[in-house]
């Protein structure tokens, strides 16, 4: 592995190399900070942890608070440490970590959440930090190195690092010497402001339209710090039976679409979210009948390496390599083989409607719940409690050739193994509307909503997706609503509005959504 | 005005000229029909009315029913006539007309609704008529003429006419000889399927990337019919005080954004929806300080002619000229002046995220209601009763540089002049999510939501947008929800979920949303 001095090709920056604890001087309470990092990969580690040590040692809890603008999630060892020390005030966007999640929901942390492609763009437009005229006081970046002209070679993710580097007054660059340089894997395009924006001329997933490096004024770099801390990454649990059943429905659907002439034999570029079902789908692709497949997504997980190994995956474009520790070892061991078929792009590009629509991406994501008309909740339990955030699900689902959401039909409550139905009369929060989704899948079956009116959608969803324990309950809801709706001339999308959350209320009071009737 | 023979430049089509009533032979019960037409302009008239006469005369009500796939609304004289004769089964997308609206809501008509750019694209992909392998049995097109090679010169709107012409087995073309030919005003790009889609290389509103004509296999044309019926168009009522107040807030906001360097002096291309507030905003622009302004929108209304006349509007791109009868007369009287600065595009392009994001459009639309966290309902009263449809509001609001929604803060109920608050705790239907909207405006004020977390958004919306009659009620809701949410650790976006629709319930029972308390 190349050492720190070799990674810093612009030698005039060598005097700025310092120890993590020496960067504390650059932080002030109330600062707006931009960070690299996406789905715990490529985020700064030793600098934020050194600042946390300083806060802890000096009893500054609650006296050094920051507004964090990051690509997406960062490792819990950093995220939760900062939250526990009351260092996190605003936090945009998607987060994971038990402490930060608790604080988002108890009022300590002010979390903002937006479609990732818009969020990255808005950072460049200066919308979220407009009090200071846009941009950030300080940017924290994990990098592989710095080029001769001061440009930055990023590491295992891009996320919003491009916008952070461009719009920070000052930058601290962590160079991770414990991992190989990722030089060559990135395709960097900066976010311009209108009316000067240019087309993103990507017509194939492997098209490159940018450069390998993020341009950077080296005078903005106030510190370069060596890091040897690994990325947290994301380990996967083996797919369970329910996920396998869902994956089978989806693969059968793909085959039927190919047969009907609505998909080419190698499908169209796949996007799949994080989690068990996504992995089961990719696992199914490894064994499945499709070859020459492409991927256009925001996270590449371990199963994607299996997909490459199978010879069936042609190329993958992403903004992050969200691998497990073992996955990274596989990647490093066979570096050329994998990285010749992977490109990492800024999330403003990976998640941009322009390439997603042009390429005709097939989008697959897991919601917390969806309703009988096809609205999906990805973020807020009971419309109130934040889980992680919307991530890129809206970017992909709104613009996909086929928009697919998949979830188990039920989840266990404390007292009932099927106490929570993931299909409800009325979503308690809507991140994806009925105008956005084509296909809904549970282990019960697949509902194809294309071309259906709301009432047809409801019947299809209840018949195909709802768990048998809830089918009579939802059928009864729908039929009562339809009857009253037609009578009153308000039945386009029939609801018993004032009873719409009765199942959730019953769950809160009785530990299960199984109500006896709708009276 | 050129007569019919001059309009049909491909002379081999002359034998296919026939009277409207002679086209009845081409219709069969259950057919999938594609129509031209958008915001009652450019829709077929004499042919559908002749068929209606036939159905009426022969007592075929309910025995000749059709699935209609149209750009957007068509004139009520056609829409409601068909509905009254039970000729409309499926109806996609946006509709206006009292009879069809009643039937959409009493279960007679199966209406589908989707973001217009996606809808047009899905027509080309064959999703909504997949039972027959995609496409339409018959297409009905209003045109200005037919070229030497059989290509079609459209009239005052494009909408989805391009997809209809391309994907119909047979076509009936109505040539309207009572209006000038619109030849020269169109910029036609056809919808390709992935993986063969190309970039839409529009970087300025006046860029042209297509041709003047829609390519068409002349053998598909089974009938050419002369029409002299005018477009219904859309008359405007003069702006009221509330609309003027809202427009003033918006224009002041634009000035502040220019001053802050977040908008150029000539702003960015404007999109404004239909209705009083949109007209008041454009009216304000006529008198306002901005010049060299551009418009990128889906409908050009009468006030846009005033905007041109003021010398402050540079260029307008749209998919439809939705003028009143008087507006059309003004257009025809000064044809060169106006049409040299206007281009009409297929709605798949006018509403496409690609140019909307690249150009940095400022989107302004009116919802039926929005909630304290910034979710908006554009389509369904009480989550059930369809008004018109989502139209292009989602295409523009999701992708705009600035996403603005505006509405009066209240509407009258039967018994209370402010009986309905347009700001509610929880939207009864969500077409636009909290992740999509930047700015909300009522006659009470303007809430700038950029960079705010949900709790900050709620306070901002209640303070700036809510009518004084409802401010205490919504403040009480929010404060109770926040207190309970923080206590229970579910307070990211605090709700009293099981009481969220109490104001609507009170309205249904008591004729006003003014509840006395939240217990």
Coordinates of C-alpha atoms in Angstrom, one line a residue, chain B residues 2-18 143-153 173-177 181 183 218 221 223-227:
Chain B
X2 CA -56.6 27.5 -46.5
X3 CA -59.3 25.1 -47.4
X4 CA -59.3 21.4 -46.8
X5 CA -57.7 20.4 -50.2
X6 CA -54.8 22.7 -49.6
X7 CA -54.3 21.3 -46.1
X8 CA -53.9 17.8 -47.4
X9 CA -50.7 18.0 -49.4
X10 CA -50.5 14.2 -49.8
X11 CA -53.0 13.9 -52.6
X12 CA -53.4 10.2 -52.3
X13 CA -55.2 10.8 -49.1
X14 CA -58.0 12.8 -50.7
X15 CA -60.1 9.8 -51.4
X16 CA -60.2 9.2 -47.6
X17 CA -61.9 12.5 -47.0
X18 CA -65.3 11.8 -45.6
X143 CA -54.5 18.6 -37.1
X144 CA -53.7 21.6 -39.1
X145 CA -52.8 19.6 -42.1
X146 CA -50.9 16.7 -43.7
X147 CA -47.6 17.0 -45.5
X148 CA -46.5 15.6 -48.8
X149 CA -45.2 12.4 -47.2
X150 CA -48.2 11.9 -44.9
X151 CA -46.6 13.5 -41.8
X152 CA -49.1 15.3 -39.6
X153 CA -49.1 19.0 -38.8
X173 CA -57.5 12.9 -38.7
X174 CA -59.7 15.9 -38.2
X175 CA -58.4 18.9 -40.1
X176 CA -59.6 22.2 -38.6
X177 CA -60.0 24.7 -41.5
X181 CA -52.4 26.2 -39.7
X183 CA -47.2 24.7 -39.1
X218 CA -50.2 7.2 -44.4
X221 CA -55.0 6.9 -41.9
X223 CA -60.4 8.8 -42.6
X224 CA -59.7 12.5 -43.0
X225 CA -62.5 14.8 -41.8
X226 CA -63.0 18.5 -42.0
X227 CA -63.8 20.4 -38.8

